[in-house]
XYZ file of N, CA and C in Angstrom:
624
model
N 3.065 -43.334 -7.648
C 4.154 -42.078 -8.103
C 5.852 -42.661 -8.109
N 5.904 -42.935 -9.170
C 7.323 -42.748 -10.020
C 7.906 -42.082 -9.054
N 8.930 -42.677 -9.320
C 10.658 -42.498 -8.437
C 10.527 -41.410 -8.997
N 11.911 -39.930 -8.210
C 12.460 -38.801 -9.278
C 13.673 -39.663 -9.883
N 13.264 -39.149 -10.961
C 14.151 -38.848 -12.408
C 15.098 -38.032 -12.360
N 16.330 -37.456 -11.613
C 16.787 -36.728 -12.192
C 17.165 -35.906 -13.203
N 18.376 -35.403 -13.927
C 19.246 -34.941 -15.357
C 20.724 -35.471 -13.721
N 21.261 -36.979 -14.629
C 22.640 -36.312 -13.267
C 23.682 -35.599 -15.077
N 24.965 -35.558 -14.685
C 25.265 -34.972 -15.475
C 26.719 -36.277 -15.990
N 26.665 -37.442 -14.708
C 27.440 -38.620 -14.993
C 27.060 -39.662 -15.448
N 25.612 -38.934 -15.765
C 24.795 -39.980 -17.361
C 24.290 -39.502 -18.448
N 25.894 -38.658 -18.930
C 24.713 -38.009 -20.118
C 24.763 -37.946 -21.254
N 23.767 -37.968 -21.395
C 24.189 -39.131 -23.159
C 24.260 -38.406 -24.591
N 24.680 -37.535 -24.015
C 25.352 -36.882 -25.108
C 25.532 -35.276 -25.944
N 23.663 -34.820 -25.704
C 22.827 -34.200 -25.704
C 23.841 -32.676 -25.559
N 23.628 -31.549 -26.471
C 24.220 -30.528 -25.947
C 22.932 -29.952 -25.227
N 21.412 -29.964 -25.673
C 20.701 -28.983 -24.607
C 19.589 -30.437 -23.609
N 20.259 -30.014 -22.243
C 19.285 -31.838 -21.415
C 18.340 -31.066 -21.149
N 18.155 -31.970 -20.734
C 16.506 -32.293 -20.374
C 16.173 -33.199 -18.823
N 16.042 -32.498 -17.945
C 15.163 -33.288 -16.900
C 14.085 -33.211 -16.559
N 13.573 -34.474 -17.090
C 12.113 -34.673 -16.623
C 11.023 -33.405 -15.126
N 12.110 -33.992 -13.804
C 11.301 -33.678 -12.911
C 11.660 -31.602 -13.048
N 12.506 -31.496 -14.421
C 11.908 -29.658 -14.117
C 10.257 -29.253 -14.230
N 9.872 -30.033 -15.553
C 8.504 -29.277 -15.759
C 7.087 -29.835 -14.791
N 7.427 -30.603 -13.633
C 6.638 -31.122 -12.208
C 6.562 -30.119 -12.179
N 7.839 -29.582 -11.246
C 8.014 -28.556 -9.835
C 8.156 -27.705 -9.921
N 8.259 -26.650 -11.488
C 9.394 -25.472 -11.967
C 7.800 -24.348 -11.610
N 7.162 -25.002 -11.732
C 5.899 -23.287 -10.890
C 5.495 -24.028 -10.019
N 5.420 -24.730 -8.670
C 5.371 -25.231 -7.719
C 6.832 -24.507 -6.956
N 7.869 -23.868 -7.825
C 9.108 -23.256 -7.062
C 9.167 -21.715 -7.647
N 8.595 -21.620 -8.223
C 8.428 -20.112 -8.934
C 8.213 -19.629 -8.240
N 6.690 -20.078 -7.026
C 5.213 -19.472 -6.526
C 5.726 -18.752 -5.631
N 7.290 -20.145 -4.801
C 7.867 -19.992 -3.376
C 8.714 -18.581 -4.141
N 9.231 -19.003 -5.147
C 11.335 -17.746 -4.962
C 10.037 -16.037 -5.339
N 8.812 -16.531 -5.701
C 8.514 -15.294 -6.120
C 8.132 -14.052 -4.681
N 7.771 -14.965 -3.708
C 7.407 -14.399 -2.152
C 9.172 -14.292 -1.113
N 9.641 -15.555 -1.674
C 11.467 -15.193 -0.934
C 12.239 -14.130 -1.450
N 11.956 -14.301 -3.092
C 13.203 -13.605 -3.292
C 13.324 -11.712 -3.348
N 13.692 -10.959 -3.165
C 13.776 -9.499 -3.567
C 13.776 -9.096 -5.307
N 12.916 -7.828 -5.264
C 12.152 -7.282 -6.256
C 13.548 -7.310 -7.211
N 14.809 -7.116 -7.153
C 15.592 -6.755 -8.188
C 16.965 -7.500 -7.569
N 18.292 -7.251 -8.308
C 19.532 -7.483 -7.651
C 19.167 -9.437 -8.494
N 21.352 -9.782 -7.988
C 21.312 -11.362 -9.187
C 20.861 -11.837 -7.985
N 20.885 -12.979 -8.494
C 20.376 -14.098 -8.406
C 21.624 -15.130 -8.690
N 22.455 -15.195 -8.406
C 22.851 -16.983 -8.566
C 22.741 -17.989 -8.229
N 22.624 -19.362 -8.921
C 21.831 -20.405 -8.765
C 23.177 -21.552 -8.431
N 23.692 -22.173 -7.493
C 24.376 -23.019 -7.517
C 23.999 -24.434 -8.354
N 25.122 -25.068 -8.600
C 24.603 -26.671 -9.945
C 23.188 -26.074 -10.693
N 22.935 -25.928 -11.664
C 22.822 -25.040 -12.144
C 21.465 -26.415 -12.524
N 22.511 -27.164 -12.727
C 22.345 -28.654 -14.092
C 21.557 -28.344 -15.183
N 20.852 -28.725 -15.877
C 20.063 -28.568 -16.845
C 20.400 -27.394 -17.730
N 20.091 -26.373 -16.758
C 19.969 -24.928 -17.436
C 17.996 -24.620 -16.967
N 17.331 -25.825 -17.237
C 16.039 -25.176 -17.406
C 15.415 -24.654 -16.428
N 15.479 -25.081 -14.838
C 15.086 -24.281 -14.358
C 15.246 -22.355 -14.277
N 16.746 -22.006 -13.983
C 17.404 -20.971 -14.644
C 16.674 -20.460 -15.607
N 16.514 -20.772 -17.209
C 15.846 -20.213 -17.873
C 14.053 -19.601 -17.710
N 13.598 -20.477 -17.512
C 12.167 -20.797 -16.678
C 12.576 -19.533 -15.845
N 12.965 -19.335 -14.789
C 12.699 -18.273 -13.684
C 13.421 -17.151 -14.176
N 13.915 -16.663 -14.805
C 14.760 -15.320 -15.356
C 13.536 -14.976 -15.794
N 12.667 -15.362 -17.231
C 11.555 -15.279 -17.924
C 10.324 -14.724 -17.458
N 10.417 -15.350 -15.487
C 8.991 -14.558 -15.629
C 9.177 -14.052 -14.032
N 10.170 -13.826 -14.174
C 11.208 -12.804 -12.725
C 12.354 -11.921 -13.692
N 11.859 -10.887 -15.016
C 13.043 -10.263 -15.736
C 13.255 -9.071 -14.743
N 12.937 -8.615 -14.263
C 13.956 -7.446 -12.897
C 14.653 -7.773 -12.154
N 15.505 -9.542 -12.243
C 16.658 -10.269 -11.164
C 17.418 -10.314 -12.765
N 18.340 -10.020 -11.429
C 19.503 -10.731 -13.287
C 20.303 -12.146 -12.727
N 20.467 -12.876 -12.825
C 20.554 -14.503 -13.328
C 21.596 -15.187 -13.577
N 22.132 -15.322 -12.446
C 23.475 -16.686 -12.964
C 23.532 -17.599 -12.285
N 23.816 -18.120 -14.017
C 23.231 -19.841 -13.313
C 25.606 -20.863 -13.240
N 25.309 -21.490 -12.840
C 26.889 -22.083 -13.170
C 26.633 -23.460 -12.317
N 27.736 -24.312 -12.695
C 27.538 -25.832 -12.757
C 29.553 -26.006 -13.083
N 30.212 -26.892 -11.847
C 30.829 -27.632 -12.144
C 30.955 -28.254 -13.768
N 30.328 -28.935 -13.813
C 30.415 -29.842 -15.161
C 30.338 -29.622 -16.607
N 31.144 -29.670 -17.094
C 31.254 -28.845 -18.333
C 29.791 -29.138 -19.368
N 29.056 -29.693 -19.436
C 27.904 -30.556 -20.522
C 26.933 -29.856 -19.737
N 26.898 -29.363 -18.554
C 26.678 -28.738 -17.955
C 26.204 -27.161 -18.370
N 27.304 -26.978 -18.244
C 27.116 -25.146 -18.912
C 27.485 -25.039 -20.155
N 27.376 -26.203 -21.480
C 26.685 -26.099 -22.501
C 25.529 -26.470 -22.495
N 24.785 -27.094 -21.569
C 23.668 -26.929 -21.730
C 22.511 -25.770 -21.137
N 23.015 -24.484 -20.068
C 22.708 -24.369 -18.894
C 22.425 -22.875 -20.312
N 24.071 -22.963 -21.174
C 24.197 -21.617 -22.063
C 23.461 -22.128 -23.269
N 22.896 -22.980 -23.651
C 21.874 -23.718 -24.772
C 19.972 -23.139 -24.497
N 20.016 -23.332 -22.977
C 18.805 -22.968 -22.468
C 18.258 -21.533 -22.747
N 19.219 -20.953 -22.068
C 19.119 -19.054 -21.671
C 19.535 -18.638 -23.035
N 20.072 -19.008 -23.987
C 20.204 -17.975 -25.045
C 19.000 -17.214 -25.494
N 19.390 -16.273 -25.964
C 18.757 -15.210 -25.893
C 17.659 -14.045 -24.313
N 18.015 -14.866 -23.743
C 17.511 -14.691 -22.353
C 18.206 -12.946 -21.710
N 17.457 -11.818 -21.897
C 18.565 -10.545 -21.472
C 19.363 -10.681 -19.989
N 18.469 -11.407 -19.180
C 18.526 -10.959 -17.240
C 19.339 -12.179 -17.868
N 19.880 -13.131 -17.938
C 20.709 -14.179 -17.513
C 21.873 -13.910 -18.069
N 23.364 -14.325 -16.937
C 24.598 -14.150 -17.168
C 25.056 -15.764 -17.806
N 26.785 -15.416 -19.187
C 27.034 -16.378 -19.220
C 27.430 -17.147 -17.459
N 27.117 -19.108 -18.012
C 27.405 -19.385 -16.891
C 28.194 -19.734 -16.203
N 28.816 -19.255 -15.120
C 30.332 -19.662 -14.273
C 30.831 -21.651 -14.204
N 31.517 -21.372 -14.444
C 32.989 -23.064 -13.481
C 32.145 -23.119 -11.954
N 31.395 -23.515 -11.730
C 31.255 -22.865 -9.891
C 30.994 -24.322 -9.409
N 32.265 -24.756 -8.549
C 31.829 -26.031 -7.403
C 31.402 -25.699 -6.330
N 30.392 -26.225 -5.696
C 30.111 -25.495 -4.902
C 31.687 -25.852 -3.264
N 31.567 -26.979 -3.348
C 32.431 -27.538 -2.522
C 34.259 -27.266 -2.536
N 34.125 -26.680 -3.707
C 35.731 -25.720 -3.142
C 35.132 -23.921 -2.890
N 36.413 -24.169 -2.557
C 36.654 -22.710 -1.773
C 36.827 -21.009 -2.274
N 37.132 -21.232 -3.424
C 37.296 -19.992 -4.022
C 35.984 -20.153 -5.612
N 35.035 -18.870 -5.131
C 34.393 -18.929 -5.859
C 34.578 -17.793 -7.277
N 33.952 -18.273 -7.780
C 34.472 -17.120 -9.057
C 33.666 -16.117 -9.402
N 33.209 -15.481 -7.772
C 31.883 -14.205 -8.277
C 32.415 -13.824 -6.856
N 32.098 -12.201 -6.756
C 31.928 -11.842 -5.236
C 30.978 -11.419 -4.581
N 29.645 -11.582 -4.777
C 27.970 -11.235 -4.487
C 27.386 -11.334 -5.370
N 26.423 -12.074 -4.231
C 24.936 -11.778 -4.969
C 23.624 -11.139 -3.710
N 22.436 -11.535 -4.328
C 21.444 -10.704 -3.106
C 21.256 -11.793 -2.838
N 20.942 -12.722 -3.286
C 20.393 -13.446 -3.019
C 20.774 -15.423 -3.891
N 20.654 -16.389 -3.355
C 21.260 -17.590 -4.214
C 19.516 -18.766 -3.519
N 19.878 -19.925 -5.121
C 18.858 -20.987 -4.863
C 20.185 -22.476 -5.136
N 19.227 -23.116 -4.765
C 20.376 -24.126 -4.878
C 19.435 -25.689 -5.497
N 18.894 -26.159 -6.380
C 18.049 -27.316 -6.269
C 18.639 -28.579 -6.565
N 17.585 -29.226 -5.899
C 18.386 -30.715 -6.210
C 19.608 -30.999 -6.267
N 20.543 -30.337 -4.921
C 21.641 -30.708 -4.768
C 22.160 -31.515 -4.067
N 21.769 -31.046 -3.214
C 22.561 -31.933 -1.313
C 22.146 -33.349 -1.418
N 21.200 -33.903 -2.152
C 20.782 -35.380 -2.291
C 22.109 -36.130 -3.489
N 22.620 -34.915 -4.212
C 23.337 -35.980 -5.834
C 24.761 -35.567 -5.548
N 24.644 -35.531 -3.990
C 26.625 -34.457 -4.308
C 26.779 -35.394 -2.563
N 28.326 -35.097 -3.283
C 28.982 -35.682 -1.089
C 28.125 -34.577 -0.365
N 28.047 -34.955 1.081
C 27.997 -33.799 2.549
C 29.086 -32.564 1.998
N 30.228 -32.557 1.616
C 30.952 -31.934 1.957
C 30.753 -30.597 1.198
N 29.456 -30.989 -0.197
C 29.289 -30.170 -0.926
C 28.319 -29.193 -0.386
N 27.883 -29.161 0.291
C 26.355 -28.499 1.366
C 26.738 -28.033 1.832
N 28.759 -28.722 2.598
C 28.853 -27.300 3.815
C 29.630 -26.534 2.562
N 30.293 -26.560 1.743
C 30.932 -25.622 0.795
C 29.492 -24.931 -0.224
N 28.964 -25.412 -0.062
C 27.250 -23.552 -0.395
C 26.953 -23.136 0.637
N 26.846 -23.503 1.969
C 26.713 -22.557 2.750
C 28.438 -21.581 3.457
N 29.663 -22.570 3.095
C 30.901 -21.367 3.975
C 30.511 -20.754 2.168
N 30.684 -20.950 1.050
C 30.734 -20.088 0.153
C 29.243 -19.053 -0.124
N 28.097 -19.090 0.107
C 27.474 -18.369 0.769
C 27.177 -17.334 1.773
N 27.549 -17.650 2.588
C 28.275 -17.148 4.340
C 29.001 -15.854 3.371
N 29.759 -15.874 2.732
C 30.497 -14.891 1.951
C 30.569 -13.592 1.085
N 28.674 -14.384 0.376
C 29.216 -13.956 -0.254
C 27.333 -13.073 -0.107
N 26.557 -13.446 0.401
C 25.900 -12.691 0.752
C 25.666 -12.030 2.248
N 24.999 -10.906 2.000
C 24.464 -9.632 3.033
C 23.367 -10.294 3.775
N 23.451 -9.380 4.919
C 22.296 -10.348 6.240
C 21.231 -9.926 5.922
N 20.163 -11.475 6.689
C 19.276 -10.508 6.051
C 18.396 -11.699 4.253
N 19.402 -11.875 3.818
C 19.112 -11.999 1.601
C 18.969 -13.810 1.884
N 18.338 -13.776 0.863
C 18.060 -16.061 1.354
C 18.778 -17.119 0.383
N 19.156 -17.684 1.374
C 19.614 -18.870 0.116
C 18.124 -20.108 0.267
N 17.706 -20.205 -0.735
C 16.498 -21.084 -1.281
C 17.641 -22.630 -2.364
N 16.907 -23.518 -0.890
C 17.509 -25.003 -1.505
C 15.629 -25.965 -2.026
N 15.713 -26.913 -2.635
C 14.250 -27.448 -2.617
C 14.840 -28.851 -2.900
N 14.301 -29.913 -2.311
C 14.585 -31.365 -2.922
C 13.978 -32.190 -1.432
N 14.587 -33.443 -1.812
C 13.497 -34.375 -0.811
C 14.720 -34.032 0.197
N 14.083 -34.151 1.419
C 14.728 -34.523 2.849
C 14.105 -35.222 4.083
N 14.585 -35.911 4.955
C 13.961 -36.014 6.242
C 14.080 -34.842 7.226
N 12.709 -35.038 8.208
C 12.683 -34.540 8.667
C 12.004 -35.377 10.172
N 12.898 -34.782 11.346
C 12.588 -35.640 12.563
C 11.073 -35.067 12.494
N 10.421 -36.766 13.715
C 9.135 -36.508 13.280
C 8.255 -36.569 12.563
N 8.455 -36.810 11.354
C 7.640 -36.063 10.370
C 8.373 -38.181 8.920
N 6.954 -39.264 8.824
C 6.744 -40.362 7.385
C 8.281 -40.024 6.707
N 9.196 -40.334 6.179
C 9.613 -40.196 5.101
C 8.789 -41.186 4.237
N 8.607 -40.890 3.189
C 7.435 -41.271 2.021
C 8.148 -42.395 1.469
N 7.442 -43.406 0.975
C 8.183 -44.714 0.759
C 8.885 -43.736 -0.602
N 7.899 -43.514 -1.499
C 9.083 -43.274 -2.558
C 10.246 -42.167 -2.360
N 10.433 -41.677 -1.326
C 11.838 -40.981 -1.339
C 12.403 -42.202 -0.176
N 12.122 -43.024 0.374
C 12.793 -43.786 0.903
C 13.574 -45.151 -0.459
N 12.639 -45.017 -1.452
C 13.105 -45.779 -2.756
C 14.658 -45.205 -3.116
N 14.014 -43.956 -3.381
C 14.966 -43.170 -4.351
C 16.483 -42.882 -2.739
N 16.050 -42.667 -2.080
C 17.596 -42.511 -0.934
C 18.789 -44.238 -1.994
N 18.044 -45.088 -1.605
C 18.505 -46.173 -1.652
C 19.479 -46.198 -2.794
N 18.212 -45.687 -4.022
C 18.618 -45.609 -4.900
C 19.925 -44.731 -5.842
N 20.132 -43.775 -5.094
C 20.515 -42.548 -5.188
C 21.948 -43.218 -4.348
N 22.402 -44.294 -3.177
C 23.673 -44.212 -2.246
C 23.398 -46.002 -2.450
N 22.982 -46.844 -4.085
C 23.151 -47.819 -4.825
C 24.820 -46.908 -6.020
N 23.754 -45.988 -6.750
C 25.068 -45.249 -7.662
C 26.531 -44.557 -6.810
N 26.255 -44.038 -5.704
C 27.542 -43.488 -5.376
C 26.882 -43.305 -3.798
N 28.693 -44.067 -3.042
C 28.119 -43.520 -1.618
C 27.573 -43.018 -0.758
N 28.103 -41.969 -0.953
C 28.658 -40.206 -0.737
C 26.992 -39.772 -0.867
N 26.341 -39.990 -1.552
C 25.273 -39.074 -1.880
C 24.218 -39.681 -0.894
N 22.420 -39.537 -1.035
C 21.434 -39.597 -0.204
C 20.962 -38.930 0.272
N 20.039 -38.727 1.046
C 18.845 -37.857 0.963
C 19.399 -37.376 3.125
N 19.251 -35.803 3.219
C 19.756 -35.087 4.220
C 18.648 -34.870 5.017
N 18.820 -34.876 5.895
C 17.687 -34.416 6.876
C 17.387 -33.006 7.335
N 16.837 -32.080 7.670
C 16.883 -31.276 7.877
C 17.109 -30.448 9.009
N 17.422 -31.128 9.968
C 18.129 -30.573 10.779
C 19.453 -30.549 10.675
N 20.389 -32.232 10.434
C 21.488 -32.162 9.859
C 22.114 -31.523 8.390
N 20.959 -30.968 7.598
C 21.446 -29.359 7.313
C 21.560 -28.580 7.869
N 20.804 -28.400 8.351
C 20.589 -26.572 9.952
C 21.502 -27.050 10.424
N 22.052 -28.152 11.577
C 23.254 -27.970 11.645
C 24.526 -27.227 11.419
N 24.723 -27.569 10.080
C 26.190 -27.096 9.063
C 25.916 -25.827 8.833
N 24.629 -24.589 9.207
C 23.796 -24.008 8.095
C 24.781 -22.523 8.898
N 26.142 -22.713 9.290
C 27.065 -22.026 9.560
C 26.763 -20.684 9.382
N 26.142 -19.396 9.560
C 26.091 -17.954 9.578
C 24.566 -17.630 8.882
N 23.640 -18.941 9.107
C 21.751 -19.111 8.580
C 21.201 -19.127 9.785
N 20.118 -19.192 9.955
C 19.219 -19.462 10.449
C 17.942 -19.475 9.574
N 17.056 -20.427 9.757
C 16.372 -20.557 8.674
C 14.747 -20.377 9.475
N 15.011 -19.743 8.143
C 13.649 -18.746 8.103
C 12.135 -19.779 7.525
N 12.064 -20.537 6.844
C 10.796 -21.121 6.723
C 11.134 -22.902 6.371
N 10.208 -24.047 5.880
C 9.995 -25.128 6.037
C 8.696 -25.447 5.039
N 8.972 -25.754 3.661
C 7.603 -25.628 2.682
C 7.247 -26.361 2.051
N 6.729 -26.548 2.425
C 6.072 -28.114 1.459
C 5.680 -28.210 0.300
N 6.632 -29.331 -0.030
C 5.769 -28.801 -2.332
C 5.163 -29.850 -2.914
N 5.170 -30.400 -3.611
C 4.670 -31.434 -4.149
C 5.323 -32.493 -4.033
N 5.170 -33.665 -4.613
C 5.903 -35.391 -5.055
C 6.962 -35.484 -3.388
N 6.242 -35.195 -2.239
C 7.224 -35.399 -1.216
C 8.069 -34.371 -0.729
N 8.590 -33.596 -1.622
C 10.269 -32.618 -1.827
C 9.989 -31.707 -0.436
N 10.473 -30.707 -0.432
C 10.152 -29.574 1.032
C 11.129 -28.357 0.051
N 11.348 -26.994 -0.074
C 11.658 -25.584 0.001
C 12.146 -24.926 1.234
N 13.064 -24.883 1.605
C 14.379 -24.333 2.876
C 14.435 -23.466 2.603
N 14.139 -21.863 3.037
C 14.426 -20.877 2.777
C 15.065 -20.493 4.235
N 17.058 -20.358 3.919
C 17.376 -20.069 5.771
C 17.518 -17.867 4.412
N 17.994 -17.319 5.875
C 18.383 -16.278 5.920
C 20.404 -16.157 6.181
N 20.265 -15.396 5.680
C 21.909 -14.836 5.887
C 21.997 -14.221 7.703
N 22.661 -14.237 8.489
C 22.005 -13.919 9.724
C 23.369 -13.128 9.870
């Protein structure tokens, strides 16, 4: 099995419409979880939408929900707009940095964040939970997806190699532990941990 190869904005090729190879491999597995976790209607905020492929795919298959993509990178915002063009239930992307306290949105019924926690400094994860705590009502879901360490569970060799690769690119990046993330989830309880393909996990938190 090859190591994960997510699109990373700082390694932008210059094309307007980005493509993250991992999206095609994980989007259907994630969609199955989202169908069970998200409310039937309402606004879903995605933090760190990246290329925008996930948001466009989910929005077309869950048309009763309104979708709000976001990302701090201008090149990502352009890609999100390109992927979601013509999809009526996707709002224009917001310039949103999870690590910055003031978010340009007043509320949401659910949130998701895919493959950000390990490809960002730790303060972005802290900001994610802080922002979500202000936006979400009690019981609302915050969905995280990606590779994580788990206490008592051996980490796959591919994830160890991926972690080393990330830390070589930026010492502030790297795989986080489920216990570490949950301890930082002020205002949330961990509802479920779901094993996903390619040694990834879905973490479902609920606003307490």
